[in-house]
Short mmCIF file of C-alpha atoms and ligand atoms in Angstrom, two decimals:
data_model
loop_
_atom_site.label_atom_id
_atom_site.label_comp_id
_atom_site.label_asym_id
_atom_site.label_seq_id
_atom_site.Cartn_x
_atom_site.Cartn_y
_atom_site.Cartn_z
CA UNK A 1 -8.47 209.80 130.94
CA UNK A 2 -10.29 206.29 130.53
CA UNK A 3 -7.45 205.92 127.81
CA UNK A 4 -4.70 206.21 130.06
CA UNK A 5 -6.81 203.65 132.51
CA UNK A 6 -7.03 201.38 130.07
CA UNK A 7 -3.70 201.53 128.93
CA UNK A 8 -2.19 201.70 132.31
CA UNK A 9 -4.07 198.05 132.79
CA UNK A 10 -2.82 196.62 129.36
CA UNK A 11 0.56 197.78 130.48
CA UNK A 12 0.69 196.12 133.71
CA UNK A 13 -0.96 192.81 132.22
CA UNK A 14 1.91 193.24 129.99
CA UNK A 15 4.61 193.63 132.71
CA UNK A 16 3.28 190.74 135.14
CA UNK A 17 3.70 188.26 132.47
CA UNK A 18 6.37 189.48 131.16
CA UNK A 19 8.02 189.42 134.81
CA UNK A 20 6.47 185.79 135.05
CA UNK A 21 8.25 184.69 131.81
CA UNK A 22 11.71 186.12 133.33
CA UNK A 23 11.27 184.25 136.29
CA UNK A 24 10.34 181.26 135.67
CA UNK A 25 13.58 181.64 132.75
CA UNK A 26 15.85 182.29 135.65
CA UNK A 27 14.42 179.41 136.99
CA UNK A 28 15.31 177.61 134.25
CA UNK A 29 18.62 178.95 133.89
CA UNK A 30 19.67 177.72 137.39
CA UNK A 31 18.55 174.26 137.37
CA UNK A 32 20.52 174.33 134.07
CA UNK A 33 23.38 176.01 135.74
CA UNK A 34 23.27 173.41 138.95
CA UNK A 35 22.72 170.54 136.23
CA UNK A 36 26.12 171.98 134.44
CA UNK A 37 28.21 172.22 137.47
CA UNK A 38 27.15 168.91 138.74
CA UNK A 39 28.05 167.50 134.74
CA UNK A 40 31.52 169.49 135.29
CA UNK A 41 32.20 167.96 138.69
CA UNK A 42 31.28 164.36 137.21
CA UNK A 43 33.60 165.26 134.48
CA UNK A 44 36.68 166.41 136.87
CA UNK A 45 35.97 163.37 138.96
CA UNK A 46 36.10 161.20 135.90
CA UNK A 47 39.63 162.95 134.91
CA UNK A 48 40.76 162.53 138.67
CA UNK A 49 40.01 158.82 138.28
CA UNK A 50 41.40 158.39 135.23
CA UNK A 51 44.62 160.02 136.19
CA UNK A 52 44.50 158.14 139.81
CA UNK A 53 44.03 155.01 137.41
CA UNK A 54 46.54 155.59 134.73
CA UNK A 55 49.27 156.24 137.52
CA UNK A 56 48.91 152.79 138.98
CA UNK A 57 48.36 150.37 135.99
CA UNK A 58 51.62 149.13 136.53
CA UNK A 59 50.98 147.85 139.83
CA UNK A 60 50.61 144.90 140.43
CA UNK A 61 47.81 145.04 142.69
CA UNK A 62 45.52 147.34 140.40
CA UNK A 63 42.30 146.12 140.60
CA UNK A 64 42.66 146.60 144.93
CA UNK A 65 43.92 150.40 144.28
CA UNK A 66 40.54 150.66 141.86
CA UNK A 67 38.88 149.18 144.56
CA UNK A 68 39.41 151.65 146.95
CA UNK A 69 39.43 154.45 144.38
CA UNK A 70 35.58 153.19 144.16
CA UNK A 71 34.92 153.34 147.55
CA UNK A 72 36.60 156.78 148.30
CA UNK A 73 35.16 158.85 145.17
CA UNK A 74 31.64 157.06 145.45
CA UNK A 75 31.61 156.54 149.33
CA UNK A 76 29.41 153.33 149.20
CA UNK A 77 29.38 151.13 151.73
CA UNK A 78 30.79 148.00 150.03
CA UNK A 79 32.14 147.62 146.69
CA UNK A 80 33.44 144.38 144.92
CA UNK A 81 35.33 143.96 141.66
CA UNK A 82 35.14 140.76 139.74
CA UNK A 83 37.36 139.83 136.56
CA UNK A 84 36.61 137.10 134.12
CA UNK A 85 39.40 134.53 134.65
CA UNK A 86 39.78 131.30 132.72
CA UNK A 87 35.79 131.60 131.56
CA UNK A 88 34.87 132.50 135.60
CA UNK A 89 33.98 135.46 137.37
CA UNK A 90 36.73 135.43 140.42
CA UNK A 91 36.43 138.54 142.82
CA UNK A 92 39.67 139.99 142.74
CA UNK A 93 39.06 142.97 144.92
CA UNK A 94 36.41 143.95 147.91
CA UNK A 95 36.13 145.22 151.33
CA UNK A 96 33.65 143.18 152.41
CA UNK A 97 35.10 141.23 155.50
CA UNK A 98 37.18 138.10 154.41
CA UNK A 99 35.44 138.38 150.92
CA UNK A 100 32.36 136.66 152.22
CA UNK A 101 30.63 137.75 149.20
CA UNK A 102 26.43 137.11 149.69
CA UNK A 103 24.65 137.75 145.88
CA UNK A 104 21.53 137.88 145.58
CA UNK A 105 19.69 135.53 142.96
CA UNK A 106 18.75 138.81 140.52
CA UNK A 107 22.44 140.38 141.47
CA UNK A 108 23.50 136.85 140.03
CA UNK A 109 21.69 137.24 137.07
CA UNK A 110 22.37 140.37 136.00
CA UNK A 111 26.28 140.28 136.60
CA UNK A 112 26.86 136.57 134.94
CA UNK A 113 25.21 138.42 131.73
CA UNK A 114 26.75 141.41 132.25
CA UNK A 115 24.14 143.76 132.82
CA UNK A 116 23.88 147.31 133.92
CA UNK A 117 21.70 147.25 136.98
CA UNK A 118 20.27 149.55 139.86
CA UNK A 119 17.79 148.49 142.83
CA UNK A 120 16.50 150.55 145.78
CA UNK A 121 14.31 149.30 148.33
CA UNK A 122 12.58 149.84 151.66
CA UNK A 123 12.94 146.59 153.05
CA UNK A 124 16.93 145.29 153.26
CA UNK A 125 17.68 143.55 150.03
CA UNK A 126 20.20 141.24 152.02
CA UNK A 127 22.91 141.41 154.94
CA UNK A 128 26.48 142.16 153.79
CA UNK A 129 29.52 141.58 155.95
CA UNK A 130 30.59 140.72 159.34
CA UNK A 131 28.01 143.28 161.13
CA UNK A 132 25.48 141.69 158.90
CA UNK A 133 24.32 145.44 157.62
CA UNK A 134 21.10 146.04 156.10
CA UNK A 135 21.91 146.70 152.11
CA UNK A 136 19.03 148.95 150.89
CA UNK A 137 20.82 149.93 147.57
CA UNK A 138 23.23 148.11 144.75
CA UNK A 139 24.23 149.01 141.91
CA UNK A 140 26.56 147.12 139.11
CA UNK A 141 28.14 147.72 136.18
CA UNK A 142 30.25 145.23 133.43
CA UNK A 143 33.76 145.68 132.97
CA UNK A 144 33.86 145.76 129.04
CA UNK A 145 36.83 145.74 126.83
CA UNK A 146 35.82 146.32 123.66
CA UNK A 147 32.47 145.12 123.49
CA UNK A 148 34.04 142.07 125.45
CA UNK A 149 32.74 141.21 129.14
CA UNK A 150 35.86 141.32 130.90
CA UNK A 151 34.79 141.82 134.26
CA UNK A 152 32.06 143.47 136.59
CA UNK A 153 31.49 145.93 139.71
CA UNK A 154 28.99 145.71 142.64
CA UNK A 155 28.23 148.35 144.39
CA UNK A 156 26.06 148.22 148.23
CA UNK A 157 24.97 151.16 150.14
CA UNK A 158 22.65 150.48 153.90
CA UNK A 159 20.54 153.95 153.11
CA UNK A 160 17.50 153.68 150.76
CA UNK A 161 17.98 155.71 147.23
CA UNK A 162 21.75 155.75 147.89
CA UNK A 163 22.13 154.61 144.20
CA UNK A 164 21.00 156.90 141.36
CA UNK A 165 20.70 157.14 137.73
CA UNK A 166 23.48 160.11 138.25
CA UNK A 167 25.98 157.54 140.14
CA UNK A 168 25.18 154.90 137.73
CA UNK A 169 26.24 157.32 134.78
CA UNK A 170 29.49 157.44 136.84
CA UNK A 171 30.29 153.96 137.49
CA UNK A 172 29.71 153.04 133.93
CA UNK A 173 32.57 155.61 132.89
CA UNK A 174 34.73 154.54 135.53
CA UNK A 175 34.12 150.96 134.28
CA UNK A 176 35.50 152.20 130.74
CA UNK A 177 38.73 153.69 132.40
CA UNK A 178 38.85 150.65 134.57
CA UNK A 179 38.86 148.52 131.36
CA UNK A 180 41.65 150.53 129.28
CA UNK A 181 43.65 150.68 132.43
CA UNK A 182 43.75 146.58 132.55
CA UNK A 183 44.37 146.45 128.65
CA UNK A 184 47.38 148.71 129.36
CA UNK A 185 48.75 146.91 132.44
CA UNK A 186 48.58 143.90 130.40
CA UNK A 187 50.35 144.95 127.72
CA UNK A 188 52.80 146.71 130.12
CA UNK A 189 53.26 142.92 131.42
CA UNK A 190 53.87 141.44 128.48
CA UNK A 191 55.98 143.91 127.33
CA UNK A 192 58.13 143.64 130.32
CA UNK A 193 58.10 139.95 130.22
CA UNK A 194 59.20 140.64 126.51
CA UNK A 195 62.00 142.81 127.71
CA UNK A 196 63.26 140.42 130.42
CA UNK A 197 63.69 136.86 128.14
CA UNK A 198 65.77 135.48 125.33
CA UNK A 199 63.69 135.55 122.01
CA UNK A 200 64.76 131.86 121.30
CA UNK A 201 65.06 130.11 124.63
CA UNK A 202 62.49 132.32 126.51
CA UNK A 203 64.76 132.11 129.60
CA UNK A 204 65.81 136.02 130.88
CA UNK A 205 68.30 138.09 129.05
CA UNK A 206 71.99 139.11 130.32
CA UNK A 207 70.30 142.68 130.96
CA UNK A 208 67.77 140.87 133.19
CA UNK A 209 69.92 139.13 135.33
CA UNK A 210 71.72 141.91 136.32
CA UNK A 211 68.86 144.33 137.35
CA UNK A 212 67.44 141.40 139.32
CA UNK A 213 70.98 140.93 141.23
CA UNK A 214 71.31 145.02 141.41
CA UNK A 215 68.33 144.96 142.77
CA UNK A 216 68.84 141.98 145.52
CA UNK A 217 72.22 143.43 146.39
CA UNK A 218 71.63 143.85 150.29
CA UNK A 219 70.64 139.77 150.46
CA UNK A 220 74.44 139.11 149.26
CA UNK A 221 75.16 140.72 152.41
CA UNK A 222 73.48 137.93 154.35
CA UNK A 223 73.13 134.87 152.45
CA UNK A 224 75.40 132.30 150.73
CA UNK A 225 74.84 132.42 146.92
CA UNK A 226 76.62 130.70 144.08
CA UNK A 227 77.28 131.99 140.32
CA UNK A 228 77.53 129.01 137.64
CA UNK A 229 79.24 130.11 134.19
CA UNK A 230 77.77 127.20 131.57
CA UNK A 231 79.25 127.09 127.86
CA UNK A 232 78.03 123.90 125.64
CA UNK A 233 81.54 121.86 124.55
CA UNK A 234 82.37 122.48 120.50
CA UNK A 235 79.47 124.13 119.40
CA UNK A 236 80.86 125.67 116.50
CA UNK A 237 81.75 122.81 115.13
CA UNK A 238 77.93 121.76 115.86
CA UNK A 239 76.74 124.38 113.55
CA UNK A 240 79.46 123.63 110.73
CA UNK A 241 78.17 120.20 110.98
CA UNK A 242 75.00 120.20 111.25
CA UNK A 243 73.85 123.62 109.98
CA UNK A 244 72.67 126.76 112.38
CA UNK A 245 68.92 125.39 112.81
CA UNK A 246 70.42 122.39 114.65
CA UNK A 247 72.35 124.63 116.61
CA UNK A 248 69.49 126.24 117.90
CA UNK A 249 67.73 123.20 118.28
CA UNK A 250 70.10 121.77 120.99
CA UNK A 251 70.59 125.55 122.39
CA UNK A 252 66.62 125.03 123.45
CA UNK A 253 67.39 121.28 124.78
CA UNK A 254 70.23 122.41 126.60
CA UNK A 255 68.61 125.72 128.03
CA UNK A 256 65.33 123.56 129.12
CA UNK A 257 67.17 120.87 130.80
CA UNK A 258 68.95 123.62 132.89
CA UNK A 259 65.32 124.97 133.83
CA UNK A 260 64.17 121.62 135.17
CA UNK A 261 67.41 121.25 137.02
CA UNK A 262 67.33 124.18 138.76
CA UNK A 263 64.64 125.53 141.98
CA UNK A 264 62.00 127.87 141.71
CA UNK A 265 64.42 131.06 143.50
CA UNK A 266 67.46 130.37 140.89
CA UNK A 267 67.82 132.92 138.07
CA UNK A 268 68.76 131.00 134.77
CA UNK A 269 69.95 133.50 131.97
CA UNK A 270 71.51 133.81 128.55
CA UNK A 271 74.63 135.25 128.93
CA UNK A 272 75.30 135.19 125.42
CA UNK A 273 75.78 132.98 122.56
CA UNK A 274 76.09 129.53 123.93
CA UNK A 275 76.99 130.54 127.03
CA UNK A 276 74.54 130.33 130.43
CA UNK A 277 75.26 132.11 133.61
CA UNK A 278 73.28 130.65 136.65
CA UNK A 279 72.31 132.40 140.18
CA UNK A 280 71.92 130.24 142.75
CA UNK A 281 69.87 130.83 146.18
CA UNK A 282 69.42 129.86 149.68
CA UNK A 283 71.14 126.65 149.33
CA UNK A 284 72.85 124.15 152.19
CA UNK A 285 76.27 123.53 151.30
CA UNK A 286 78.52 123.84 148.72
CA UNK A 287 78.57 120.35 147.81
CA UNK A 288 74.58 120.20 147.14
CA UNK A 289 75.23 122.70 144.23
CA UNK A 290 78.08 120.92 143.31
CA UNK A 291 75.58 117.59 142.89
CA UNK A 292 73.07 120.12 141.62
CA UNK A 293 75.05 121.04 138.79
CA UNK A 294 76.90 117.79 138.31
CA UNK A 295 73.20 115.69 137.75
CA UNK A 296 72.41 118.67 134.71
CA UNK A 297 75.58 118.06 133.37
CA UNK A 298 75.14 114.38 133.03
CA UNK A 299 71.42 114.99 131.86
CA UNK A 300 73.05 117.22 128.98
CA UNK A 301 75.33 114.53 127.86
CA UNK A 302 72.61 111.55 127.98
CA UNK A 303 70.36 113.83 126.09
CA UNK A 304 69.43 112.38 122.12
CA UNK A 305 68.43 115.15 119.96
CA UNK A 306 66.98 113.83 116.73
CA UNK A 307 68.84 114.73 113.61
CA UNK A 308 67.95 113.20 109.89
CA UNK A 309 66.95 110.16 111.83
CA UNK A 310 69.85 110.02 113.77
CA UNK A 311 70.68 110.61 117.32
CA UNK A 312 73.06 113.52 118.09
CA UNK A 313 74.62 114.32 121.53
CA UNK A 314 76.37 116.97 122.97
CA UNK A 315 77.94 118.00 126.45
CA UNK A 316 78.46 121.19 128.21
CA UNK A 317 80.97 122.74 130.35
CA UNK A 318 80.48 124.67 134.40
CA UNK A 319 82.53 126.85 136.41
CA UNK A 320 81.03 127.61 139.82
CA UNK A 321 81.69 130.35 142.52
CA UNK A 322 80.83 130.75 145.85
CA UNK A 323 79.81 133.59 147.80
CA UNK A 324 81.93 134.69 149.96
CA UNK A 325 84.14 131.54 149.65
CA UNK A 326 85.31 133.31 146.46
CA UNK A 327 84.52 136.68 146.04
CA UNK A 328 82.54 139.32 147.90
CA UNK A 329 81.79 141.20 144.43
CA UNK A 330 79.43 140.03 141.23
CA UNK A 331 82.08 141.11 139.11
CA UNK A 332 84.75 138.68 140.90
CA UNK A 333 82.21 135.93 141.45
CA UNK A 334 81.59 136.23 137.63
CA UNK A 335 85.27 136.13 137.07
CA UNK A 336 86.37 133.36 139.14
CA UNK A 337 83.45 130.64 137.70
CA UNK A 338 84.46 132.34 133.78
CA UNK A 339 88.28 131.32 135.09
CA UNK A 340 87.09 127.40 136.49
CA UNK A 341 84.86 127.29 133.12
CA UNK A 342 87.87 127.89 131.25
CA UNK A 343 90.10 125.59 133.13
CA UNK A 344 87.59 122.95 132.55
CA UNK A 345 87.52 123.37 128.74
CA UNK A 346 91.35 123.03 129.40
CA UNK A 347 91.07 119.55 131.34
CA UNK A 348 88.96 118.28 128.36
CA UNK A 349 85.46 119.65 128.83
CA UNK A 350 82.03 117.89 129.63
CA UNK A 351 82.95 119.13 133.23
CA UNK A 352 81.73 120.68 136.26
CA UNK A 353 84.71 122.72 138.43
CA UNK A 354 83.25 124.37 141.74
CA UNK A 355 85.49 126.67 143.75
CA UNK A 356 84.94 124.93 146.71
CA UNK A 357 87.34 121.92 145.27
CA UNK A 358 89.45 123.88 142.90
CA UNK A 359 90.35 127.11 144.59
CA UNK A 360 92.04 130.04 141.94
P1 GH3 B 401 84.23 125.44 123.27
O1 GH3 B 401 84.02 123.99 123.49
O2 GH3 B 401 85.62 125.88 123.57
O3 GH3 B 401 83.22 126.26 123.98
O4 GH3 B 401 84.02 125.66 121.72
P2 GH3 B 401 82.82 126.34 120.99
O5 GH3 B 401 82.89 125.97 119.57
O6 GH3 B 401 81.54 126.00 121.68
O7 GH3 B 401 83.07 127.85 121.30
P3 GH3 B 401 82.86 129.22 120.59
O8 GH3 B 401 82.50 130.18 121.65
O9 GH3 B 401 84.08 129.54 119.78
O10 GH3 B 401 81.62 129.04 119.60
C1 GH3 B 401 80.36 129.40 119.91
C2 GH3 B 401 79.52 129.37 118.68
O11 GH3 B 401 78.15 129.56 119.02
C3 GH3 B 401 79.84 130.46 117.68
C4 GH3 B 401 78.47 130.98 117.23
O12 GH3 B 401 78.33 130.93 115.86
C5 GH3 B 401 77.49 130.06 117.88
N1 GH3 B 401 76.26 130.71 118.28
C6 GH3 B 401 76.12 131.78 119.09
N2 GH3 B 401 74.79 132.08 119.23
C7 GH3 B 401 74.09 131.18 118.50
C8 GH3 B 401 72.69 130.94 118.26
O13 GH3 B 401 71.81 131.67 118.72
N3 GH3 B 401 72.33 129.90 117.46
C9 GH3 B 401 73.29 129.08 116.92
N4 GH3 B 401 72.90 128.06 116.16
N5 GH3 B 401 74.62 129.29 117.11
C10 GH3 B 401 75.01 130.29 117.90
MG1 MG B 402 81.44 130.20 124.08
MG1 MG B 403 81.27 126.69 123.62
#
C-alpha cells in the first residue's frame, strides 16, 4: 500500500514537471512561431517593395515614388531621401512642407558619415514641418552601392519608441533595393541616351527623330514647324582627298556648328551619311529660320579645319519646309526640303532654299 503511495507521489512529481517542461516549450514554440510570421511578413514586404521599386526605375521621378513607398509601408511621420550629387548630399525627395529640412547636430553627423542610426526619446528631439510637430523618434540609414555611400534616408516619427531595431532591419534592406534600383535606372539612362545618338557626332539618330516627332504629332496640329534637309557640298571627293579620318573630322565640325546654331526645343539628327535633317519649333516667321539657317551656313563655309598644317574648308547645302505652308504630312515636309536640297545642289551648292521663297 505505502508502495503505491509512494509511487503515486513520484509519478505525479514526474507528471507536473513534465507538464511544466511542455508548457513552457509551447511557450517557446509560439514566440518562435510569432517571431517567424513577423520574419515572413518583413520578407513579403521586402518583395512588395522590391517589386513596387523595380516597376518604376525607369521613371524619372524615382527617388519621389521611393519616397512615398517609405512613408506608406513604414507609416512614419516624415521621411527624407538624400543622394550624393557632385560630392554633396542634396535632398531629392521628402514630405516635409516645402523641404524645410531641420537636422539635428548628431542627425548631421551620423548621415555626412553614413551611419546607421536610431534615437528615441521622451523629450521632442526637434520640431519638423509647418505644424512644428514634436519628433520623438528618427531613424536613418545610408544608401550604399557597393560599399559606396551613394545616398541616405531619414526617417521621423512624433510617438516615443516609434523606431525599432525590427524597422531598422527593414529600412536597411529597403536601402539595398533602393540602391540597385538607382544603379539600374542609371544604366537604363544611359542606355537610352546610347540608343537615341549618333556614335560619332553624339547628336540623335534617324530612329530618334522620328519617335520624338511620332510622339509630338498632336502639336503639328497647332503650331508652325519647319523641317531643314542639310547635306555637306562634295564630300566624297573630301574623303578621296583627304582620307576617311578627315572626313569624319569635318562631319563633327559641321554637326557641332549646327548644334550651336540651333535653340534649345530644335531636334538636330543624323539622317544618314553626310546628310542632317533639322526640326524646327515655335518660331516667328518664316524668314527668322530662313536667317537662322542662312548664318550656319555661312559659319560652315568660314570654318578652317586643320589638315597637315593646312587649312581646309568646306560648305554645305539646306532645303527647308514649312508647316503647313508646304505640307500637312512629315513625309511631304521631308520630301519637299529633300526636293529644295536637291535643287540647290543643282544651282551650285553652298546654299540655303526655304519654301517660303522657292515654292515646288
Ligand atoms: P554632293 O555635293 O552632291 O552632296 O556630293 P557628295 O560627294 O557629298 O555626295 P554623296 O552623297 O555622293 O557622298 C557622300 C559620301 O559620304 C559618301 C560616303 O562615303 C561618305 N560618308 C558617309 N558616311 C560617312 C562617315 O561616317 N564618315 C566619312 N568620313 N564619310 C562618310
Ligand atoms: Mg549625300
Ligand atoms: Mg553631300
Amino acid at each position: 500500500m505505502q508502495d503505491y503511495e509512494k509511487l503515486y507521489k513520484s509519478l505525479k512529481i514526474e507528471y507536473e514537471t513534465y507538464q511544466k517542461f511542455s508548457e513552457q516549450h509551447i511557450q517557446e514554440l509560439n514566440e518562435k512561431n510569432v517571431r517567424l510570421e513577423k520574419s515572413i511578413d518583413s520578407l513579403s514586404n521586402i518583395i512588395e517593395v522590391s517589386k513596387y521599386i523595380n516597376t518604376f526605375f525607369s521613371s524619372d521621378n524615382l527617388i519621389s515614388l521611393i519616397n512615398d513607398m517609405i512613408l506608406g509601408i513604414l507609416g512614419v511621420t516624415y521621411s527624407t531621401i538624400f543622394m550624393i550629387e557632385n560630392g554633396e548630399l542634396i535632398v531629392k525627395a521628402s514630405n516635409i512642407e516645402n523641404m524645410n529640412i531641420n537636422l539635428t547636430s548628431k542627425e548631421f553627423v551620423h548621415i555626412n558619415k553614413g551611419e546607421e542610426f536610431l534615437v528615441n526619446s521622451r523629450k521632442p528631439l526637434k520640431q519638423t514641418g509647418e505644424h512644428k510637430i514634436d519628433i520623438h523618434s528618427i531613424m536613418g540609414s545610408p544608401i550604399k552601392l557597393r560599399e559606396k555611400f551613394i545616398g541616405y534616408i531619414v526617417v521621423e516619427h512624433n510617438l516615443y519608441k516609434f523606431m525599432n531595431i525590427e524597422l531598422k532591419l527593414f529600412l536597411r534592406s529597403i536601402t539595398n533595393q533602393i540602391a540597385i534600383a538607382i544603379e539600374n535606372s542609371l544604366l537604363y539612362k544611359e542606355l537610352e541616351k546610347i540608343n537615341q545618338r549618333d556614335p560619332l557626332l553624339g547628336i540623335y539618330n534617324r530612329k530618334y527623330f522620328f519617335e520624338f516627332l511620332e510622339k509630338n504629332e498632336n502639336r503639328k496640329l497647332n503650331d508652325k514647324f519647319a523641317i531643314v534637309m542639310i547635306d555637306i557640298d562634295d564630300f566624297k571627293k573630301v574623303n578621296d582627298t583627304y582620307g576617311h579620318q578627315f572626313g569624319d573630322k569635318i562631319l563633327i565640325n559641321t554637326a557641332n556648328i549646327v548644334k550651336y546654331g540651333i535653340d534649345k526645343n530644335d531636334i538636330f539628327a543624323r539622317y544618314g551619311g553626310e546628310e542632317f535633317i533639322l526640326y524646327i519649333s515655335d518660331f516667328t516667321s518664316e524668314d527668322n529660320v530662313y536667317s537662322k539657317i542662312e548664318a550656319i551656313r555661312r559659319t560652315i563655309e568660314g570654318s578652317k579645319i586643320n589638315f597637315n598644317g593646312r587649312d581646309e574648308s568646306i560648305t554645305a547645302s539646306f532645303g527647308i519646309s514649312f508647316f503647313p505652308l508646304n505640307g500637312t504630312d512629315l513625309n511631304e515636309l521631308i520630301s519637299k526640303a529633300d526636293d529644295l536640297l536637291y535643287k540647290a545642289k543643282k544651282s551650285g551648292k553652298n546654299r540655303v532654299l526655304s519654301g517660303n521663297i522657292f515654292k515646288i
